[in-house]
Amino acid sequence: MFRDDFRIQDYLRIIKKRQWVIITFLTIVVISVTISSFLRAPVYKSTARILIEKETPNVLSFKEVLALDTADTDYYQTQYTILKSRTLARAVLEKLGMMEQARQDDDSSFSVRGLLTSLITALGLRQPPSESAQIRAREEDAINNFLNNIITIEPIKGSRLVDVSALSTNPELATQIANTLVEVYIQQNLEAKLAASKDAVGWLADQLTIAQQKVADSETALQQYKEQHGIISFEDRQNIIMQKLSELNTAVNNARIKRIAIETQYKQIQEYLALDDTAPTTEAVKKLETISQVINNPLIQQLKVELSNLETELSELRKKFRSKHPNVIALRSQIASVRERIDAEIQRIIGSITNEYELALAQEQEMTTALEDQKREALNLNQKAIAYGVLQRDVESNKRVYDALLQRTKETSVTEQLETSNIRIIDRATVPNYAIAPRKKLNIFLSMVVGLVLGTLLAFFFEYIDNSIKTPDDIKQYLDIPFLGFIPKVSSADQDNMAVPKPKLHPVDTVVAVAPKSTASEAYRSLRTNVMFSSLEHGPIILVTSAGPTEGKSITVANLGITMAQSGSKTLIIDCDLRKPRMHKIFNLSDHERGLTDMIANLGTNGTKITVKRTKIPNLDLIPCGNTPPNPSELLSSERTRLLIQALSKKYDKILIDSPPVNVVTDPVILSQIVSGIIVIIRAGETGRDVIRRALDQLRDVKAQILGGVLNGVDVQRDNYYYYSYYNNYYYHEKEDADEDAQSIGGKVQKMLQTKLTSPQKKDS
C-alpha cells in the first residue's frame, strides 16, 4: 500500500520497477488497435440539413378554441425525439427495402443472442421460437441497429437547423438513408397535420351544435323569467326606483334637519315650564322671555316699551300721591293689563312652537317610513336583477362560444385545404468522398496514450497489492525498527570486474574479498560501520537471522565478517544453522565435519581449539556447524552453548552468528537470549510485511535486542533515483583505497570497542 508521505521519487521508482508491465500493456493495446484499425471496413457519413420552423399549429386543441395560450417550450426537443423514433425508423427501412432484407436474413445464429437461443433450445430448456417470432426479433434488431449505429441527429446551436446524418460502409447507401429519412419525416409531419385538421373539423362541428343548443336554452330561460316577473324594461324600472329612493332620502334628511332645529326651542320651553307644574312662575316667565321668538316678536317688544313707560309714569306719581290715589290705582291697572297681554302673547308663541315641533316630527316619521318601503322595493328589485343578470350573462357567454366555434370552424375548413409543412430541406445529402472511420493515425496515437495511462495504473495497482518490504522507509514505517543499510544486487559488471578468486573463497558470496571496489562491497562496509555503532552499548555478539529462507542472511554474515576483519577487529563467525549449514561452502572449508556441535559436546577439553577454523581472511575465524544433531533446538538451548559463546566473546572483538529463519524454527529465539543484538535480513521486494512482522513479534515476545533491519538484494540500477544519495556515497568511496578505508574505519571502531568492552579479565587473558 502507499504511504501518506509518498514523494515523487517513490512514484518514479514504481514506474521504473514496473516498466515491463507498462511496456507490455502498452504494446498489447497499440498492436490490438492498429490491427483493428487496418482490418476494419471504412465507414462513410452522409449528412442532410433541414430547417424546423416553430409554428402555431392550425390543428387546435380545446384550450386553443377558448383562446387560451399554450406553452410549447419543448417543441424542438420533441421533433428531435421523433427523428429518432422507432416508427420513423421502421418507415425508412420499409421504404429502402432494408426491413424486408432483415426479415429474410437468417444470420441470428452468429449473434450472441442467436447462440444463446440455440444453446437453450438444444438443451431442451425452451421451445424453439416460431417463424413469426423470429421475424419480429429480426425487425427489432434492424430498428435498433438503425437507431443506435446508423442515424445521428445533431441540432446546430443558436439556429433552427438540424443535421441528419447516416453512417454506412457503402457511401451511396449512407446518402440514400439520410435523404430518405428527412423525406419520410417531412411526409409524416404533413400527414399528421392533415389528419389532425380533419379530426378538428369534425370535433368543431360537434361542439358547434352543442353550443347552438346552449344558446337557445339560455335565451328561453331568460324570456320565461321576464314574463314571470312582469319585466318589460328592467333597466328603466331600476332607474325610476333608484331615483325615487334618492329623493326620499333627501326629504328624510331635510325633515330631520327641520325637526332638530324646532326641537331645540321645544325642549328649552319644556325645561322652563317644568319649573312649576301648575302655572308659570315669574322666574319661568322671565326665562321664556329669553327665547329668540319671544325676543324678536314685534308685539311683545311694543308691549314692553308701553310697560316700561307706564312703570316710569307710576314711579313719578308715587312720588306725588299715595298708593290708594285714584290715578295710581288706574295706572297700576293699565300696567297689569299690559303684562297680561305680554303673557298671552308668550303663551301663543309657546303653542305655536309646540305645534310646529309636533308637525316636523310627524313629517320626519312619515318620510322615514316611505324611505324604508322604497329600500325594500329596491332590494327586491336587486335580487331580481341578480337572477336576471345571471341569465343574461349565460346567454351572452353561450353566444360568444358559439361565435368563436363558428369562426374557428370556417378557418379550419379553409386552412385544411392550404396545409403545408413547417419543415423543409436546406441541403440534401451527397455521396461522401472520404471515410470518417477508422482514423488510423488518431487511433494509434490514442491507443498509445490510453495504453500508457492504463499500463501505469496497472503498474501502480500491482504495487498496491504488493505487500513486500521494498524501501528503507518501509522498514521504518511498517516494522518500527532501525534501518542499518541496504545490500545491492551484485551486477554483471561487478562480476566481470571481480579479481581472481582467492583460494578457498566463493567468488560471488564473498564479494567484499574478491571485488573490494564494487558497489556491494561498499554497501557491506557501510553496514559494518552502522552495526559497530549500533552494538557499542549492547556487546560484541551479534545474531544475524531472517523471517524466512533465501533472504541472504548467510552471505550477509560472511561479507559483514570480512569487512569487520578488514577493519582490524578480530572476528569470529559461528554457523548456528544446524539444519542447513552453509558457511563451510562459502569459505570452501574441506574439513568441516567437526564444528559447533563438537565444541558444545567437548566444552572444557582440547577439542575446542581444534574446531575453530582459520580463514584466508586475516583476523577472521570460522566455526562451522559440524555434524548435524538430531535435536538442534535442545542443543542450542543448553547451558553449554551459553558458556561456550561467553567464553568465545572474551577472545574475539566481534562474533557473528548465522542462524536459521525465525518463522521456520525456534533456534533464533533461543539464541536471542545469549547474544548482544540481532540483525534481521529482509529481501527487498520479496519479504512480506506480515511475514517479517511475525518474526519480529516472536523476538520481541522474549525481549530480544533488535539492532535493526538490513534490506538485501536491492536493484540499485533500477531504483537509482531512490538510492541516489547512498549510491553517491559508495561511488565516492570507490575512489579511495579499500584497505586504507577499512583500516581507518576499523581503527576508530576498534578504539571505541576497546573503551566500551575491555575488562580486566580480558587483559589478563
CSV table of C-alpha atoms in Angstrom, one decimal, residues 564-719:
chain,number,residue,atom,x,y,z
A,564,MET,CA,34.9,-6.3,10.2
A,565,ALA,CA,38.1,-8.4,9.9
A,566,GLN,CA,39.5,-5.9,7.3
A,567,SER,CA,38.8,-3.1,9.7
A,568,GLY,CA,41.2,-4.7,12.3
A,569,SER,CA,38.6,-6.3,14.5
A,570,LYS,CA,39.3,-9.9,15.5
A,571,THR,CA,36.1,-11.5,14.2
A,572,LEU,CA,34.5,-14.9,14.6
A,573,ILE,CA,31.7,-16.4,12.5
A,574,ILE,CA,29.6,-19.2,14.1
A,575,ASP,CA,27.4,-21.2,11.8
A,576,CYS,CA,24.4,-22.0,14.1
A,577,ASP,CA,22.2,-23.1,11.3
A,578,LEU,CA,22.3,-26.7,12.4
A,579,ARG,CA,19.7,-27.8,9.9
A,580,LYS,CA,21.1,-26.3,6.6
A,581,PRO,CA,24.6,-25.1,7.3
A,582,ARG,CA,26.3,-23.1,4.6
A,583,MET,CA,29.3,-21.2,5.9
A,584,HIS,CA,31.7,-24.0,5.1
A,585,LYS,CA,30.6,-23.8,1.5
A,586,ILE,CA,31.0,-20.0,1.3
A,587,PHE,CA,34.6,-20.3,2.7
A,588,ASN,CA,35.3,-23.6,0.9
A,589,LEU,CA,36.3,-25.5,4.0
A,590,SER,CA,37.0,-29.1,3.4
A,591,ASP,CA,37.4,-30.2,7.0
A,592,HIS,CA,34.1,-29.1,8.3
A,593,GLU,CA,33.0,-32.4,9.9
A,594,ARG,CA,34.0,-31.1,13.3
A,595,GLY,CA,32.4,-27.8,14.3
A,596,LEU,CA,30.0,-26.1,16.7
A,597,THR,CA,28.2,-29.3,17.8
A,598,ASP,CA,31.5,-30.9,18.7
A,599,MET,CA,32.7,-27.8,20.6
A,600,ILE,CA,29.5,-27.9,22.7
A,601,ALA,CA,29.9,-31.6,23.3
A,602,ASN,CA,33.7,-31.2,24.2
A,603,LEU,CA,33.4,-28.0,26.1
A,604,GLY,CA,36.3,-27.8,28.5
A,605,THR,CA,38.6,-30.1,26.6
A,606,ASN,CA,41.3,-29.6,24.0
A,607,GLY,CA,38.8,-30.4,21.2
A,608,THR,CA,37.6,-26.8,21.4
A,609,LYS,CA,40.8,-25.4,19.9
A,610,ILE,CA,40.8,-27.8,17.1
A,611,THR,CA,37.3,-26.9,15.9
A,612,VAL,CA,37.9,-23.1,15.3
A,613,LYS,CA,38.9,-22.8,11.6
A,614,ARG,CA,41.2,-20.1,10.2
A,615,THR,CA,40.1,-18.5,7.0
A,616,LYS,CA,42.3,-16.9,4.3
A,617,ILE,CA,41.0,-13.5,5.6
A,618,PRO,CA,43.2,-12.1,8.2
A,619,ASN,CA,41.5,-11.6,11.6
A,620,LEU,CA,38.6,-13.8,10.6
A,621,ASP,CA,37.9,-17.2,12.1
A,622,LEU,CA,35.0,-19.6,11.5
A,623,ILE,CA,33.3,-22.3,13.5
A,624,PRO,CA,31.3,-24.4,11.1
A,625,CYS,CA,28.2,-26.3,12.0
A,626,GLY,CA,29.8,-29.7,12.3
A,627,ASN,CA,27.8,-32.8,12.4
A,628,THR,CA,24.0,-32.2,12.2
A,629,PRO,CA,22.5,-33.2,15.5
A,630,PRO,CA,19.1,-34.9,15.9
A,631,ASN,CA,17.9,-32.2,18.3
A,632,PRO,CA,19.2,-28.8,17.3
A,633,SER,CA,16.9,-26.7,19.5
A,634,GLU,CA,17.7,-28.7,22.6
A,635,LEU,CA,21.4,-28.4,21.9
A,636,LEU,CA,21.3,-24.6,21.4
A,637,SER,CA,19.2,-24.1,24.5
A,638,SER,CA,21.7,-26.0,26.7
A,639,GLU,CA,23.9,-24.3,29.3
A,640,ARG,CA,27.0,-25.5,27.4
A,641,THR,CA,26.1,-23.4,24.4
A,642,ARG,CA,25.7,-20.2,26.5
A,643,LEU,CA,29.0,-20.9,28.3
A,644,LEU,CA,30.8,-21.6,25.0
A,645,ILE,CA,29.7,-18.3,23.4
A,646,GLN,CA,30.5,-16.3,26.5
A,647,ALA,CA,34.0,-17.9,26.5
A,648,LEU,CA,34.5,-17.1,22.8
A,649,SER,CA,33.3,-13.4,23.4
A,650,LYS,CA,36.4,-12.9,25.6
A,651,LYS,CA,38.8,-13.9,22.8
A,652,TYR,CA,37.2,-12.0,19.9
A,653,ASP,CA,36.2,-8.4,19.2
A,654,LYS,CA,33.2,-9.4,17.2
A,655,ILE,CA,31.2,-12.6,17.0
A,656,LEU,CA,28.7,-13.0,14.1
A,657,ILE,CA,26.2,-15.9,14.5
A,658,ASP,CA,24.4,-17.3,11.4
A,659,SER,CA,21.0,-18.7,12.5
A,660,PRO,CA,18.0,-20.4,10.7
A,661,PRO,CA,14.9,-18.3,9.8
A,662,VAL,CA,12.8,-17.2,12.7
A,663,ASN,CA,9.5,-18.3,11.2
A,664,VAL,CA,10.8,-21.8,10.4
A,665,VAL,CA,12.4,-23.0,13.7
A,666,THR,CA,12.8,-21.7,17.2
A,667,ASP,CA,16.6,-21.7,17.1
A,668,PRO,CA,16.9,-17.9,16.6
A,669,VAL,CA,14.5,-17.2,19.5
A,670,ILE,CA,16.7,-19.4,21.7
A,671,LEU,CA,19.9,-17.8,20.6
A,672,SER,CA,18.4,-14.3,21.1
A,673,GLN,CA,18.8,-14.8,24.8
A,674,ILE,CA,22.6,-15.2,24.8
A,675,VAL,CA,23.5,-12.6,22.1
A,676,SER,CA,24.0,-8.9,22.4
A,677,GLY,CA,21.9,-7.9,19.5
A,678,ILE,CA,20.0,-9.2,16.4
A,679,ILE,CA,20.2,-8.1,12.8
A,680,VAL,CA,17.2,-9.0,10.6
A,681,ILE,CA,17.9,-9.6,6.9
A,682,ILE,CA,15.0,-8.6,4.6
A,683,ARG,CA,14.9,-9.5,0.9
A,684,ALA,CA,13.8,-6.3,-0.9
A,685,GLY,CA,10.5,-6.7,-2.8
A,686,GLU,CA,10.1,-10.3,-1.7
A,687,THR,CA,9.7,-10.5,2.1
A,688,GLY,CA,6.1,-9.7,3.0
A,689,ARG,CA,5.2,-7.3,5.8
A,690,ASP,CA,3.1,-9.9,7.7
A,691,VAL,CA,5.9,-12.5,7.4
A,692,ILE,CA,8.6,-10.2,8.8
A,693,ARG,CA,6.2,-8.7,11.5
A,694,ARG,CA,5.5,-12.3,12.7
A,695,ALA,CA,9.2,-12.9,13.0
A,696,LEU,CA,9.8,-9.6,14.9
A,697,ASP,CA,6.9,-10.4,17.2
A,698,GLN,CA,8.5,-13.7,18.2
A,699,LEU,CA,11.7,-11.9,19.0
A,700,ARG,CA,10.0,-9.1,20.9
A,701,ASP,CA,8.0,-11.6,22.9
A,702,VAL,CA,11.2,-12.9,24.5
A,703,LYS,CA,12.5,-9.3,24.8
A,704,ALA,CA,15.3,-9.8,22.3
A,705,GLN,CA,17.6,-6.8,21.5
A,706,ILE,CA,16.9,-6.0,17.8
A,707,LEU,CA,19.6,-3.7,16.4
A,708,GLY,CA,17.8,-3.1,13.1
A,709,GLY,CA,17.0,-4.4,9.7
A,710,VAL,CA,19.1,-4.8,6.5
A,711,LEU,CA,17.4,-4.5,3.1
A,712,ASN,CA,19.1,-7.1,0.9
A,713,GLY,CA,19.0,-7.7,-2.9
A,714,VAL,CA,18.2,-4.0,-3.8
A,715,ASP,CA,18.3,-3.3,-7.5
A,716,VAL,CA,20.2,-0.1,-7.4
A,717,GLN,CA,20.3,0.3,-11.2
A,718,ARG,CA,16.5,0.1,-11.4
A,719,ASP,CA,15.9,2.3,-8.3
